[in-house]
Each structure stands twice: as C-alpha cells, then as structure tokens.
mmCIF file of C-alpha atoms in Angstrom:
data_model
loop_
_atom_site.group_PDB
_atom_site.id
_atom_site.type_symbol
_atom_site.label_atom_id
_atom_site.label_comp_id
_atom_site.label_asym_id
_atom_site.label_seq_id
_atom_site.Cartn_x
_atom_site.Cartn_y
_atom_site.Cartn_z
ATOM 1 C CA UNK O 1 -93.939 61.095 84.843
ATOM 2 C CA UNK O 2 -95.585 58.909 82.143
ATOM 3 C CA UNK O 3 -97.351 62.043 80.897
ATOM 4 C CA UNK O 4 -94.091 63.304 79.369
ATOM 5 C CA UNK O 5 -92.904 59.906 78.074
ATOM 6 C CA UNK O 6 -94.616 59.086 74.706
ATOM 7 C CA UNK O 7 -92.430 55.993 74.400
ATOM 8 C CA UNK O 8 -93.655 54.728 77.801
ATOM 9 C CA UNK O 9 -91.596 53.175 80.563
ATOM 10 C CA UNK O 10 -90.661 49.534 81.300
ATOM 11 C CA UNK O 11 -91.524 48.178 84.733
ATOM 12 C CA UNK O 12 -87.952 48.253 86.102
ATOM 13 C CA UNK O 13 -87.283 51.837 84.862
ATOM 14 C CA UNK O 14 -90.610 53.050 86.264
ATOM 15 C CA UNK O 15 -89.918 51.523 89.702
ATOM 16 C CA UNK O 16 -86.376 52.908 89.800
ATOM 17 C CA UNK O 17 -87.570 56.398 88.960
ATOM 18 C CA UNK O 18 -90.339 56.324 91.509
ATOM 19 C CA UNK O 19 -87.968 54.977 94.127
ATOM 20 C CA UNK O 20 -85.536 57.889 93.457
ATOM 21 C CA UNK O 21 -88.390 60.372 93.869
ATOM 22 C CA UNK O 22 -89.705 58.607 96.949
ATOM 23 C CA UNK O 23 -86.748 57.220 98.832
ATOM 24 C CA UNK O 24 -88.764 56.732 102.023
ATOM 25 C CA UNK O 25 -90.573 53.817 100.341
ATOM 26 C CA UNK O 26 -88.940 50.532 99.458
ATOM 27 C CA UNK O 27 -88.507 49.408 95.886
ATOM 28 C CA UNK O 28 -90.544 46.291 96.572
ATOM 29 C CA UNK O 29 -93.485 48.293 97.873
ATOM 30 C CA UNK O 30 -93.386 50.612 94.866
ATOM 31 C CA UNK O 31 -93.137 47.538 92.523
ATOM 32 C CA UNK O 32 -96.280 46.036 94.108
ATOM 33 C CA UNK O 33 -98.159 49.331 93.345
ATOM 34 C CA UNK O 34 -96.867 49.552 89.765
ATOM 35 C CA UNK O 35 -97.952 45.961 88.914
ATOM 36 C CA UNK O 36 -101.598 47.001 89.106
ATOM 37 C CA UNK O 37 -101.240 50.620 88.005
ATOM 38 C CA UNK O 38 -103.191 50.193 84.761
ATOM 39 C CA UNK O 39 -106.100 48.622 86.677
ATOM 40 C CA UNK O 40 -106.001 51.176 89.533
ATOM 41 C CA UNK O 41 -105.881 54.191 87.121
ATOM 42 C CA UNK O 42 -107.455 52.947 83.844
ATOM 43 C CA UNK O 43 -108.158 56.443 82.638
ATOM 44 C CA UNK O 44 -104.561 57.496 83.023
ATOM 45 C CA UNK O 45 -102.332 54.437 82.405
ATOM 46 C CA UNK O 46 -102.533 51.557 79.960
ATOM 47 C CA UNK O 47 -100.155 48.786 78.846
ATOM 48 C CA UNK O 48 -99.894 48.426 75.004
ATOM 49 C CA UNK O 49 -97.730 45.352 75.566
ATOM 50 C CA UNK O 50 -96.511 43.245 78.523
ATOM 51 C CA UNK O 51 -94.353 45.175 80.943
ATOM 52 C CA UNK O 52 -94.712 48.555 79.161
ATOM 53 C CA UNK O 53 -96.598 51.368 80.848
ATOM 54 C CA UNK O 54 -97.852 54.425 78.887
ATOM 55 C CA UNK O 55 -100.058 57.402 79.689
ATOM 56 C CA UNK O 56 -103.488 57.251 78.129
ATOM 57 C CA UNK O 57 -102.794 60.403 76.110
ATOM 58 C CA UNK O 58 -100.466 58.253 73.956
ATOM 59 C CA UNK O 59 -103.067 55.611 73.034
ATOM 60 C CA UNK O 60 -102.737 54.170 69.462
ATOM 61 C CA UNK O 61 -104.646 57.074 67.946
ATOM 62 C CA UNK O 62 -101.546 59.159 68.515
ATOM 63 C CA UNK O 63 -98.178 58.587 66.879
ATOM 64 C CA UNK O 64 -96.219 56.358 69.244
ATOM 65 C CA UNK O 65 -92.438 55.870 68.694
ATOM 66 C CA UNK O 66 -91.451 52.198 68.188
ATOM 67 C CA UNK O 67 -90.482 50.431 71.354
ATOM 68 C CA UNK O 68 -87.306 48.374 71.412
ATOM 69 C CA UNK O 69 -88.063 44.610 71.438
ATOM 70 C CA UNK O 70 -87.431 42.840 74.641
ATOM 71 C CA UNK O 71 -84.173 40.885 74.593
ATOM 72 C CA UNK O 72 -82.847 42.757 71.559
ATOM 73 C CA UNK O 73 -79.044 42.489 71.363
ATOM 74 C CA UNK O 74 -77.022 45.535 72.511
ATOM 75 C CA UNK O 75 -73.530 46.476 71.539
ATOM 76 C CA UNK O 76 -71.339 43.470 70.895
ATOM 77 C CA UNK O 77 -67.796 43.239 72.024
ATOM 78 C CA UNK O 78 -65.061 40.732 71.558
ATOM 79 C CA UNK O 79 -65.048 37.429 73.348
ATOM 80 C CA UNK O 80 -63.867 37.580 76.951
ATOM 81 C CA UNK O 81 -63.986 35.532 80.083
ATOM 82 C CA UNK O 82 -66.905 36.126 82.468
ATOM 83 C CA UNK O 83 -66.111 38.271 85.495
ATOM 84 C CA UNK O 84 -69.263 37.498 87.474
ATOM 85 C CA UNK O 85 -70.812 34.149 88.388
ATOM 86 C CA UNK O 86 -74.095 33.463 86.692
ATOM 87 C CA UNK O 87 -75.883 32.832 90.007
ATOM 88 C CA UNK O 88 -75.846 36.528 90.621
ATOM 89 C CA UNK O 89 -78.273 36.981 87.676
ATOM 90 C CA UNK O 90 -80.851 34.306 88.515
ATOM 91 C CA UNK O 91 -83.048 36.460 90.758
ATOM 92 C CA UNK O 92 -82.948 39.568 88.594
ATOM 93 C CA UNK O 93 -83.848 37.552 85.433
ATOM 94 C CA UNK O 94 -86.704 35.827 87.384
ATOM 95 C CA UNK O 95 -88.054 39.273 88.372
ATOM 96 C CA UNK O 96 -87.625 40.573 84.814
ATOM 97 C CA UNK O 97 -89.474 37.559 83.379
ATOM 98 C CA UNK O 98 -92.346 38.122 85.857
ATOM 99 C CA UNK O 99 -92.553 41.927 86.033
ATOM 100 C CA UNK O 100 -91.186 43.309 82.765
ATOM 101 C CA UNK O 101 -92.006 40.551 80.288
ATOM 102 C CA UNK O 102 -95.044 39.251 82.260
ATOM 103 C CA UNK O 103 -94.417 35.738 80.898
ATOM 104 C CA UNK O 104 -95.050 34.238 84.308
ATOM 105 C CA UNK O 105 -97.172 34.934 87.365
ATOM 106 C CA UNK O 106 -95.101 32.898 89.756
ATOM 107 C CA UNK O 107 -91.399 32.123 89.445
ATOM 108 C CA UNK O 108 -88.608 30.450 91.433
ATOM 109 C CA UNK O 109 -84.822 30.228 91.113
ATOM 110 C CA UNK O 110 -83.443 26.660 90.864
ATOM 111 C CA UNK O 111 -80.014 26.549 89.220
ATOM 112 C CA UNK O 112 -77.301 24.016 89.757
ATOM 113 C CA UNK O 113 -78.279 20.399 90.184
ATOM 114 C CA UNK O 114 -81.480 20.689 92.132
ATOM 115 C CA UNK O 115 -82.992 17.722 90.302
ATOM 116 C CA UNK O 116 -79.631 15.874 90.152
ATOM 117 C CA UNK O 117 -79.623 16.399 86.344
ATOM 118 C CA UNK O 118 -78.363 19.635 84.899
ATOM 119 C CA UNK O 119 -80.153 18.842 81.660
ATOM 120 C CA UNK O 120 -83.439 18.709 83.519
ATOM 121 C CA UNK O 121 -82.825 21.610 85.960
ATOM 122 C CA UNK O 122 -83.446 25.092 84.549
ATOM 123 C CA UNK O 123 -81.891 28.064 86.364
ATOM 124 C CA UNK O 124 -85.295 29.838 86.547
ATOM 125 C CA UNK O 125 -88.622 28.116 86.471
ATOM 126 C CA UNK O 126 -92.010 29.874 86.418
ATOM 127 C CA UNK O 127 -95.676 29.330 85.522
ATOM 128 C CA UNK O 128 -98.307 31.493 84.069
ATOM 129 C CA UNK O 129 -101.897 31.244 85.427
ATOM 130 C CA UNK O 130 -105.003 33.301 84.677
ATOM 131 C CA UNK O 131 -106.025 35.736 87.417
ATOM 132 C CA UNK O 132 -109.191 35.084 89.335
ATOM 133 C CA UNK O 133 -110.615 38.290 87.875
ATOM 134 C CA UNK O 134 -110.055 37.096 84.345
ATOM 135 C CA UNK O 135 -113.336 36.364 82.489
ATOM 136 C CA UNK O 136 -111.747 33.801 80.209
ATOM 137 C CA UNK O 137 -109.347 31.329 81.871
ATOM 138 C CA UNK O 138 -106.379 30.103 79.935
ATOM 139 C CA UNK O 139 -104.369 27.040 80.534
ATOM 140 C CA UNK O 140 -101.431 27.019 82.941
ATOM 141 C CA UNK O 141 -98.087 27.441 81.074
ATOM 142 C CA UNK O 142 -94.665 26.321 82.386
ATOM 143 C CA UNK O 143 -91.703 28.506 81.430
ATOM 144 C CA UNK O 144 -88.053 27.379 81.906
ATOM 145 C CA UNK O 145 -84.903 29.446 81.440
ATOM 146 C CA UNK O 146 -81.196 28.783 81.171
ATOM 147 C CA UNK O 147 -78.702 31.551 82.069
ATOM 148 C CA UNK O 148 -75.095 31.588 80.647
ATOM 149 C CA UNK O 149 -72.372 34.159 81.388
ATOM 150 C CA UNK O 150 -69.536 32.264 79.715
ATOM 151 C CA UNK O 151 -69.565 32.758 75.931
ATOM 152 C CA UNK O 152 -67.577 29.502 75.534
ATOM 153 C CA UNK O 153 -70.511 27.584 77.067
ATOM 154 C CA UNK O 154 -73.363 28.841 74.971
ATOM 155 C CA UNK O 155 -73.945 25.791 72.767
ATOM 156 C CA UNK O 156 -74.379 23.613 75.864
ATOM 157 C CA UNK O 157 -76.767 26.223 77.197
ATOM 158 C CA UNK O 158 -78.777 25.973 73.985
ATOM 159 C CA UNK O 159 -78.916 22.210 74.304
ATOM 160 C CA UNK O 160 -80.191 22.552 77.907
ATOM 161 C CA UNK O 161 -82.780 25.082 76.807
ATOM 162 C CA UNK O 162 -83.970 22.591 74.124
ATOM 163 C CA UNK O 163 -84.135 19.830 76.743
ATOM 164 C CA UNK O 164 -86.429 21.911 78.902
ATOM 165 C CA UNK O 165 -89.036 21.895 76.056
ATOM 166 C CA UNK O 166 -89.715 18.280 77.070
ATOM 167 C CA UNK O 167 -91.628 19.498 80.128
ATOM 168 C CA UNK O 168 -92.090 23.265 79.582
ATOM 169 C CA UNK O 169 -94.339 25.193 77.197
ATOM 170 C CA UNK O 170 -91.780 27.900 76.744
ATOM 171 C CA UNK O 171 -88.002 27.910 77.137
ATOM 172 C CA UNK O 172 -85.517 30.795 77.186
ATOM 173 C CA UNK O 173 -81.713 30.969 76.683
ATOM 174 C CA UNK O 174 -80.184 33.952 78.355
ATOM 175 C CA UNK O 175 -76.707 34.986 77.087
ATOM 176 C CA UNK O 176 -74.283 37.920 77.364
ATOM 177 C CA UNK O 177 -74.497 40.923 75.085
ATOM 178 C CA UNK O 178 -70.830 40.630 74.345
ATOM 179 C CA UNK O 179 -71.285 37.271 72.582
ATOM 180 C CA UNK O 180 -69.335 37.318 69.306
ATOM 181 C CA UNK O 181 -71.421 38.371 66.293
ATOM 182 C CA UNK O 182 -71.015 35.088 64.307
ATOM 183 C CA UNK O 183 -71.908 32.965 67.339
ATOM 184 C CA UNK O 184 -74.890 35.146 68.232
ATOM 185 C CA UNK O 185 -76.250 34.927 64.708
ATOM 186 C CA UNK O 186 -75.826 31.141 64.779
ATOM 187 C CA UNK O 187 -77.693 30.868 68.128
ATOM 188 C CA UNK O 188 -80.439 33.175 67.027
ATOM 189 C CA UNK O 189 -81.019 30.941 63.971
ATOM 190 C CA UNK O 190 -81.008 27.771 66.082
ATOM 191 C CA UNK O 191 -83.408 29.221 68.656
ATOM 192 C CA UNK O 192 -85.868 30.191 65.874
ATOM 193 C CA UNK O 193 -85.751 26.769 64.444
ATOM 194 C CA UNK O 194 -86.323 25.016 67.711
ATOM 195 C CA UNK O 195 -88.824 27.459 69.319
ATOM 196 C CA UNK O 196 -86.447 28.733 72.066
ATOM 197 C CA UNK O 197 -86.607 32.360 73.219
ATOM 198 C CA UNK O 198 -83.265 34.207 73.157
ATOM 199 C CA UNK O 199 -82.556 37.046 75.559
ATOM 200 C CA UNK O 200 -79.321 39.048 75.893
ATOM 201 C CA UNK O 201 -78.033 40.862 79.004
ATOM 202 C CA UNK O 202 -75.015 42.729 80.381
ATOM 203 C CA UNK O 203 -73.085 39.920 82.100
ATOM 204 C CA UNK O 204 -70.616 42.453 83.542
ATOM 205 C CA UNK O 205 -73.235 44.342 85.511
ATOM 206 C CA UNK O 206 -75.335 42.370 88.036
ATOM 207 C CA UNK O 207 -76.925 45.577 89.372
ATOM 208 C CA UNK O 208 -78.404 46.641 85.991
ATOM 209 C CA UNK O 209 -78.103 43.653 83.626
ATOM 210 C CA UNK O 210 -80.417 45.282 80.998
ATOM 211 C CA UNK O 211 -82.256 42.168 79.813
#
C-alpha cells in the first residue's frame, strides 16, 4: 500500500484504508498496530514527520512530493450558522492530535465548564511524555485546545486559547474551514503573534472533519 504512495499516508487515512481491506478487524485494533509500524518494520516504513507514514523506498534521497501542512485551510465558503454541535468534534480532534499530529501521548476530552471556568477549561487537554524506550528524556508538555464551530464566536475562542497558555506549553484554536477569508487572515495573524496553533476543519462533517 505505502509502496505505491510516494507522498505517504497520514495515520487516519492509513487506518481507514486498512480497515476497508480487512473489515474483520476493528479500526481501533488496526490503529494500535499502525502506531508502532515504523518500529515494527524499520526497513520498510519510516516517518519523515509526525503522523506521516512512508515506504522506505521514498527516503529523502528520492524526490518526495511536498506534503500539505497539517491544519492548512481548505476551501472557504461564506459565513453560515453551524449545523452540528461542537461536542461532536472533541473526540475526533483529540485522536487527531495524538495519532496524526503526535503532539500528545495522552489526551482527554473536557469541554464545557468542567473547572467551573470556561476560560480555564479547554475542550481537549493532553500531555506529551517521552517513551520509556527513549534514550534522551524530554520534559513533560501540556497541550490545551479550544474547538469552535460557530464562526461568530471565533474571537472569544482565540481569547480562551490565549488564556490556556497560562498553564499549558502549547495551545490550539480549532475553527471551521468555512470561516470568512478576512476573519481567517486576522485570526492567523493573531495566533502567530501570541504563539497559538491554528487548525481548520470541516465543521459540517463530524465523520470526516479533515483537520
């Protein structure tokens, strides 16, 4: 499968394809196998970046097509009201943050007012820790994320993501792909200035949000 994909495959796409080819196995079981694929088959599979799997025949010595940056904005449409509640996206983003982006090793969904303060309660909270097998141990990193599906609520979401920087090493603001162009440009500039990661997704499709 990877042998014929010079651009490689992201974790989610690889799991989905394997699941279609092996429907007798659960997606979760396949995902557990894929996570350590580069370590189980080091002569066949490698990861040039977090969450991207490639066949070893396409190592840097060969010409590799550029890979689209995670969270790059997709097609933008006009402003419209959200059709799905943001709670539907918490778990899928948590999985994407852990499995595709590999920014965390453990992650939980909080959302709402878990800490009785919406400015101190991220929708998704995770941490990154070095594996026991790692020769050099790094420090533990806390990663907080705020998910918004309503494009009229994005500035408040940005403020919340900034507030999470008070206790987290990294903070992400997750917003719809159909955010108006001018507002998206403004948020992108603000996020760069304040060190907040910006991720876009399809807020109209909870099955395949395409983070």
